[in-house]
mmCIF file of C-alpha atoms in Angstrom:
data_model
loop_
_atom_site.group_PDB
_atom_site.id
_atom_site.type_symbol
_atom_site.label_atom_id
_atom_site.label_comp_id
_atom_site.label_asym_id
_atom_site.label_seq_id
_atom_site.Cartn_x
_atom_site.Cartn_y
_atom_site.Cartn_z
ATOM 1 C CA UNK A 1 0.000 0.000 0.000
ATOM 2 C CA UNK A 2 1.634 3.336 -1.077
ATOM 3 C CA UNK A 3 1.983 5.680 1.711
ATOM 4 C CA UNK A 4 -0.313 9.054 1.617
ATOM 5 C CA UNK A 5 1.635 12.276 0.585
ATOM 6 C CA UNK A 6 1.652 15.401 -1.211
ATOM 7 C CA UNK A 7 3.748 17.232 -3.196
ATOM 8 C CA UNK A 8 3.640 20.692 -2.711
ATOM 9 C CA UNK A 9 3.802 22.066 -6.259
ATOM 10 C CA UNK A 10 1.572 24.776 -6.846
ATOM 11 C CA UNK A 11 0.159 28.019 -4.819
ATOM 12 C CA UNK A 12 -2.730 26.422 -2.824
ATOM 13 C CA UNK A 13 -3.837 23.335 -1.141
ATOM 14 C CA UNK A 14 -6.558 22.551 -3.750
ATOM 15 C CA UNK A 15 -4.275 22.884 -6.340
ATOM 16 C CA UNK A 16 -1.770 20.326 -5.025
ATOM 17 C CA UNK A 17 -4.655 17.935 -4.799
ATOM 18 C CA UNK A 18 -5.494 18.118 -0.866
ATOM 19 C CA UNK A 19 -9.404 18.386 -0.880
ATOM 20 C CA UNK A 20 -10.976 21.189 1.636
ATOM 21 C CA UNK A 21 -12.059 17.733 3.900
ATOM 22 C CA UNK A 22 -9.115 16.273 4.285
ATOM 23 C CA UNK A 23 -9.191 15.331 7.582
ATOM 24 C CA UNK A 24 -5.795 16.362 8.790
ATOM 25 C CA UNK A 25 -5.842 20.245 7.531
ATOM 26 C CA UNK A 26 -8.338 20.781 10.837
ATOM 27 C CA UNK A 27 -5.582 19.631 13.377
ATOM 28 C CA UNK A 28 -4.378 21.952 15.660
ATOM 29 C CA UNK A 29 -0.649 21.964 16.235
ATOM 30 C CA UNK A 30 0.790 21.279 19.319
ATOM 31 C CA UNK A 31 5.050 21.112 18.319
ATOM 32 C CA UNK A 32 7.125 20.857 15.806
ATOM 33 C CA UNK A 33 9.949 18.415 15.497
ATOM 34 C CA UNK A 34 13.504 19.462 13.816
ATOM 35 C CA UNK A 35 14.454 15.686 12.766
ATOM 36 C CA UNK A 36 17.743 15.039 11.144
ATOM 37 C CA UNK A 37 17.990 11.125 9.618
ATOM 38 C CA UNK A 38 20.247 8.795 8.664
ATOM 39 C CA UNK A 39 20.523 6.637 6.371
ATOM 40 C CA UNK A 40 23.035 4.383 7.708
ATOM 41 C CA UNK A 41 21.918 1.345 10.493
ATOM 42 C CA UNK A 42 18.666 1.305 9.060
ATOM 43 C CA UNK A 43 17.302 2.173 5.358
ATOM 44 C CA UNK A 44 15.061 4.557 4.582
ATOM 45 C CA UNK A 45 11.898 4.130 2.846
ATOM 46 C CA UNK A 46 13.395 3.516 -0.565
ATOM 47 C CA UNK A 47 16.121 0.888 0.792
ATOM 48 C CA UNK A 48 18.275 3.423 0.734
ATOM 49 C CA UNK A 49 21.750 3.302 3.326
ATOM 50 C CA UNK A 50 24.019 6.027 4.068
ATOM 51 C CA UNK A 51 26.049 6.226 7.193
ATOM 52 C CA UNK A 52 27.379 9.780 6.041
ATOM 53 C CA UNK A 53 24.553 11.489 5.046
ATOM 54 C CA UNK A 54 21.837 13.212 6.746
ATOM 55 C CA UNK A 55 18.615 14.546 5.493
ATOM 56 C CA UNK A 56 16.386 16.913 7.943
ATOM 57 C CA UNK A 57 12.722 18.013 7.684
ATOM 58 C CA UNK A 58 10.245 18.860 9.938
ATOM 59 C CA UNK A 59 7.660 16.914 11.563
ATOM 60 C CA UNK A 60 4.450 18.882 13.493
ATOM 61 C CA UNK A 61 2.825 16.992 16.642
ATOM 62 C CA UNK A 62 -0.625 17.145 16.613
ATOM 63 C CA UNK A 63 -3.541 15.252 19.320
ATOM 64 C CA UNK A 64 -4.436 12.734 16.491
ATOM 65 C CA UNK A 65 -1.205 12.860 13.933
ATOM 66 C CA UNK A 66 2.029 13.701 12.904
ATOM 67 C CA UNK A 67 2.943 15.618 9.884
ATOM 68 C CA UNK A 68 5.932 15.589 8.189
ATOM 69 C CA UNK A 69 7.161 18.337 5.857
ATOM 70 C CA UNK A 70 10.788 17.300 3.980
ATOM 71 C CA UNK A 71 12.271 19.435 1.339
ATOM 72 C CA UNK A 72 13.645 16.199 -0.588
ATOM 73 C CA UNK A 73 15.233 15.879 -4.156
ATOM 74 C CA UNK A 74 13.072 14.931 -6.500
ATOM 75 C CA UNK A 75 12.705 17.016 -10.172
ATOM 76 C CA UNK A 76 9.719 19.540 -9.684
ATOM 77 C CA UNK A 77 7.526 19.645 -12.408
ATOM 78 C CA UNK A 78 7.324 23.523 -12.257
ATOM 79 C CA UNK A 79 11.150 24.508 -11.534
ATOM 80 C CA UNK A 80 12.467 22.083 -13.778
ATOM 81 C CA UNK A 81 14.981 21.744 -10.787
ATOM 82 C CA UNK A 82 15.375 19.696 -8.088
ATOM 83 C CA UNK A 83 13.490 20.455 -4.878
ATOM 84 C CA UNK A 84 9.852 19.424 -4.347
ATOM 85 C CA UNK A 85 8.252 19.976 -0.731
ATOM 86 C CA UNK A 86 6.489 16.958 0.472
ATOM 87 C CA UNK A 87 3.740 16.400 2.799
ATOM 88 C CA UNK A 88 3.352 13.348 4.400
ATOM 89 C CA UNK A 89 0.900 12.686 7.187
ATOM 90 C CA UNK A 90 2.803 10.141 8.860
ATOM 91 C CA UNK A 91 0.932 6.110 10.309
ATOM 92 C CA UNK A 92 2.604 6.052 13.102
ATOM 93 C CA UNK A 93 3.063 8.336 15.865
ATOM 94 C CA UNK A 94 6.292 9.463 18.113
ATOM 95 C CA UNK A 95 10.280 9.367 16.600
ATOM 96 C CA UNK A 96 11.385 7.669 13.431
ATOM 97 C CA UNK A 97 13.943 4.852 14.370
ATOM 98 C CA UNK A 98 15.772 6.836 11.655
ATOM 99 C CA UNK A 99 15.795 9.953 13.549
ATOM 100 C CA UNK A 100 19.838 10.335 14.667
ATOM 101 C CA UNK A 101 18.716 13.959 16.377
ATOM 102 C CA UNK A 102 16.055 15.901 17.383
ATOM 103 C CA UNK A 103 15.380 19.359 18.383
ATOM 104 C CA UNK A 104 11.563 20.309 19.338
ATOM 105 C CA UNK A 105 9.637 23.709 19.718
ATOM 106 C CA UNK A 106 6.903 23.715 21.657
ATOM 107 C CA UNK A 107 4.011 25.893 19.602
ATOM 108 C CA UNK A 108 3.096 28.897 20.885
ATOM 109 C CA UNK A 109 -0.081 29.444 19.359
ATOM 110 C CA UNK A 110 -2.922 26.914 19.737
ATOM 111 C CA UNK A 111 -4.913 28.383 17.049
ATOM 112 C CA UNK A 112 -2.452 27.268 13.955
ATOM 113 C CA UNK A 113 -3.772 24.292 12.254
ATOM 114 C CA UNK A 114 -2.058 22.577 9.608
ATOM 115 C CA UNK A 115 -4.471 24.744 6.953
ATOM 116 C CA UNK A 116 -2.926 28.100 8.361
ATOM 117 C CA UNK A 117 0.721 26.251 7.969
ATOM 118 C CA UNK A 118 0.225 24.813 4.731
ATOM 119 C CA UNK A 119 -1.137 28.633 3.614
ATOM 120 C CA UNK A 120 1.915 30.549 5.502
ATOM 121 C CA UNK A 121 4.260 28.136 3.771
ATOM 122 C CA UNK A 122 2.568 28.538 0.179
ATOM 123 C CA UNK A 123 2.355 32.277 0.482
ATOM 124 C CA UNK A 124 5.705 32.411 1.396
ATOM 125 C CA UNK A 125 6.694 30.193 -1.646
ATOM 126 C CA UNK A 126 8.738 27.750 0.220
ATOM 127 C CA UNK A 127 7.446 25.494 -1.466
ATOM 128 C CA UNK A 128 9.516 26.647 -4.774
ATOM 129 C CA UNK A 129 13.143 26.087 -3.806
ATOM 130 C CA UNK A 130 16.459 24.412 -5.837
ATOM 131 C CA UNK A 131 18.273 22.224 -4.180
ATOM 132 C CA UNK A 132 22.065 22.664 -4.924
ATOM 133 C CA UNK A 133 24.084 19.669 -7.012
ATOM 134 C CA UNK A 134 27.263 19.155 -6.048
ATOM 135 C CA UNK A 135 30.232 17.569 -7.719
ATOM 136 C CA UNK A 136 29.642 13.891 -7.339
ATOM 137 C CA UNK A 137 25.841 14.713 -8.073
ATOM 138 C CA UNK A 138 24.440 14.593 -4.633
ATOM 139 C CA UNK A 139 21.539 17.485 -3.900
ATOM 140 C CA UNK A 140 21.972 19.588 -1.246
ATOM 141 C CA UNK A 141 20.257 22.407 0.811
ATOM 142 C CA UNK A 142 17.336 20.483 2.736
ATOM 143 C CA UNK A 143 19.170 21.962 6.024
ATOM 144 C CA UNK A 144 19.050 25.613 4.681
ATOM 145 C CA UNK A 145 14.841 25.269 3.670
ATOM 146 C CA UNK A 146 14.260 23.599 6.870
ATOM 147 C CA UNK A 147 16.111 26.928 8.499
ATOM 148 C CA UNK A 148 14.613 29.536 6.400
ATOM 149 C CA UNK A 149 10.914 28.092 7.532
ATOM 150 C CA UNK A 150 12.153 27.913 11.230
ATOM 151 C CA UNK A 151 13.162 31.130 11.442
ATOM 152 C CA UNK A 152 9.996 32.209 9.860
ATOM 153 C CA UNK A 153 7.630 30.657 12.493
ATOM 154 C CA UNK A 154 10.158 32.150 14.756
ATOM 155 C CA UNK A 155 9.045 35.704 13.067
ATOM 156 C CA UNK A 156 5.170 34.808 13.176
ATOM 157 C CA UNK A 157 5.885 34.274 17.129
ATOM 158 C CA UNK A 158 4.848 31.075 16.456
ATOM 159 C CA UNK A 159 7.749 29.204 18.499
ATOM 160 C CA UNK A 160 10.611 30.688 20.456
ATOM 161 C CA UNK A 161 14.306 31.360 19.501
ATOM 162 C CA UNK A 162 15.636 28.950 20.914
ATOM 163 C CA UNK A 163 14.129 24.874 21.068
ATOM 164 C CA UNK A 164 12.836 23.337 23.839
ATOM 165 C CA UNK A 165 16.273 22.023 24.785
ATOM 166 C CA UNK A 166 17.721 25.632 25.257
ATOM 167 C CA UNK A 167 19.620 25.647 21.414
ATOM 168 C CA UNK A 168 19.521 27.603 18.758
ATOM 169 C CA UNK A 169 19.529 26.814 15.198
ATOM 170 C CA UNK A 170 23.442 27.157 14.827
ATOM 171 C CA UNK A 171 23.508 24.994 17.432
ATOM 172 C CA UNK A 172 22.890 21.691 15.963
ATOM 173 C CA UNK A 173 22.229 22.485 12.210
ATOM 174 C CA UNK A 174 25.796 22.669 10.577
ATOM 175 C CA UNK A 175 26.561 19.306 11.466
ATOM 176 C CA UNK A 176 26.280 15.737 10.787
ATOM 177 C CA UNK A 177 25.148 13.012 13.160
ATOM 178 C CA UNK A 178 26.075 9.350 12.540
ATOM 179 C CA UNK A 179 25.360 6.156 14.326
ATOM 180 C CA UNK A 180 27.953 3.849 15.689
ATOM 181 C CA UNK A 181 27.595 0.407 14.113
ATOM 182 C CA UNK A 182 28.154 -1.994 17.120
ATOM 183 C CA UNK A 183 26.918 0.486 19.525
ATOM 184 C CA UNK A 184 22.854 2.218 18.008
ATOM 185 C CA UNK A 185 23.095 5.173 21.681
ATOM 186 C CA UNK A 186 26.231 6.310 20.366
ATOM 187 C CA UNK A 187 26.111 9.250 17.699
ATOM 188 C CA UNK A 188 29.370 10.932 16.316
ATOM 189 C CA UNK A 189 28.963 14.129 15.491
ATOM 190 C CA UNK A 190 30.853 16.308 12.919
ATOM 191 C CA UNK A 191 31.044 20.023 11.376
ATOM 192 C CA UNK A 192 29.630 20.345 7.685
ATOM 193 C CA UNK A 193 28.362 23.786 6.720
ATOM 194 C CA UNK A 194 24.841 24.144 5.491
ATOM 195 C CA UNK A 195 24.562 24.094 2.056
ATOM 196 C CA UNK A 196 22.185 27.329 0.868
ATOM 197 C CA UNK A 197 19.768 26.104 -1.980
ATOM 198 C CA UNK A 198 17.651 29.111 -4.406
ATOM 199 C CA UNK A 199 13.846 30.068 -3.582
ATOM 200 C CA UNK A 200 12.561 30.411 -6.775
ATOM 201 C CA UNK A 201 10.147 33.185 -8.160
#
């Protein structure tokens, strides 16, 4: 059975196929989740394993459900780049077992449901982003998008500066996270500098 999810391609919710009843777009928001995964230990949901890479997104807590947004790196039909925002209303609920880190805000405002996110988000055309390509061919710059939106909740007041675990953003962004193979509760941890994709017009 293939897993529900959007892709965030156009300028509303209708028009990326998420009908006004969709049962999710009512839920209020409670906090939102920095997540940063691995791919090594365990594979992601394409079989995919990658000790050394990390891929981050953003995953909002609500009573009934969680909701992940994930700037990944597929070709966007309206860019013609790479960089397509995905919604994906997750089956489960709690922490990935692909999650290496985690940083959460808890939400300020009670009133935001994932409607008034998905419109904020739209109207602020982060959904329309290029990832970078690097040398070897990788994509880049999921760490830069999942910045620029926390920093602009951080402007609508809609969490605080700094997580619920006293960090900032600087603070455990520009690095990488990587399980131990013998041993899954210890994580190395090394410098790489975010990588700064393009919002589109």
């Amino acid at each position: 059975m293939a897993r529900e999810e959007y892709e965030l391609i156009q300028d509303t919710i209708a028009g990326n196929n998420i009908l006004a009843n969709t049962n999710f777009l009512g839920l209020r928001i409670r906090k939102v989740h920095a997540d940063g995964f691995t791919l090594g230990i365990y594979a992601d949901e394409e079989s995919n394993f990658d000790e050394s890479k990390n891929h981050w997104a953003l995953v909002f807590e609500t009573a009934d459900k969680y909701i992940r947004l994930s700037m990944e790196s597929r070709m966007n039909s309206r860019t013609g780049k790479h960089g397509v925002l995905v919604l994906h209303p997750q089956s489960y609920k709690g922490q990935s077992r692909t999650v290496v880190h985690r940083q959460t805000y808890s939400w300020k405002n009670p009133d935001i449901t994932i409607k008034k996110l998905l419109e904020f988000t739209l109207t602020r055309g982060w959904h329309r982003y290029k990832m970078i390509t690097t040398k070897d061919g990788a994509k880049k710059g999921c760490r830069y998008h999942l910045k620029t939106m926390l920093l602009g909740f951080e402007a609508a007041g809609w969490i605080g500066s700094k997580s619920d675990a006293g960090k900032r953003i600087n603070d455990f962004l520009p690095y990488v996270y990587t399980r131990d193979d013998d041993n899954l509760d210890k994580t190395y941890i090394s410098t790489k500098p975010i990588d700064v994709g393009h919002f589109c017009e």
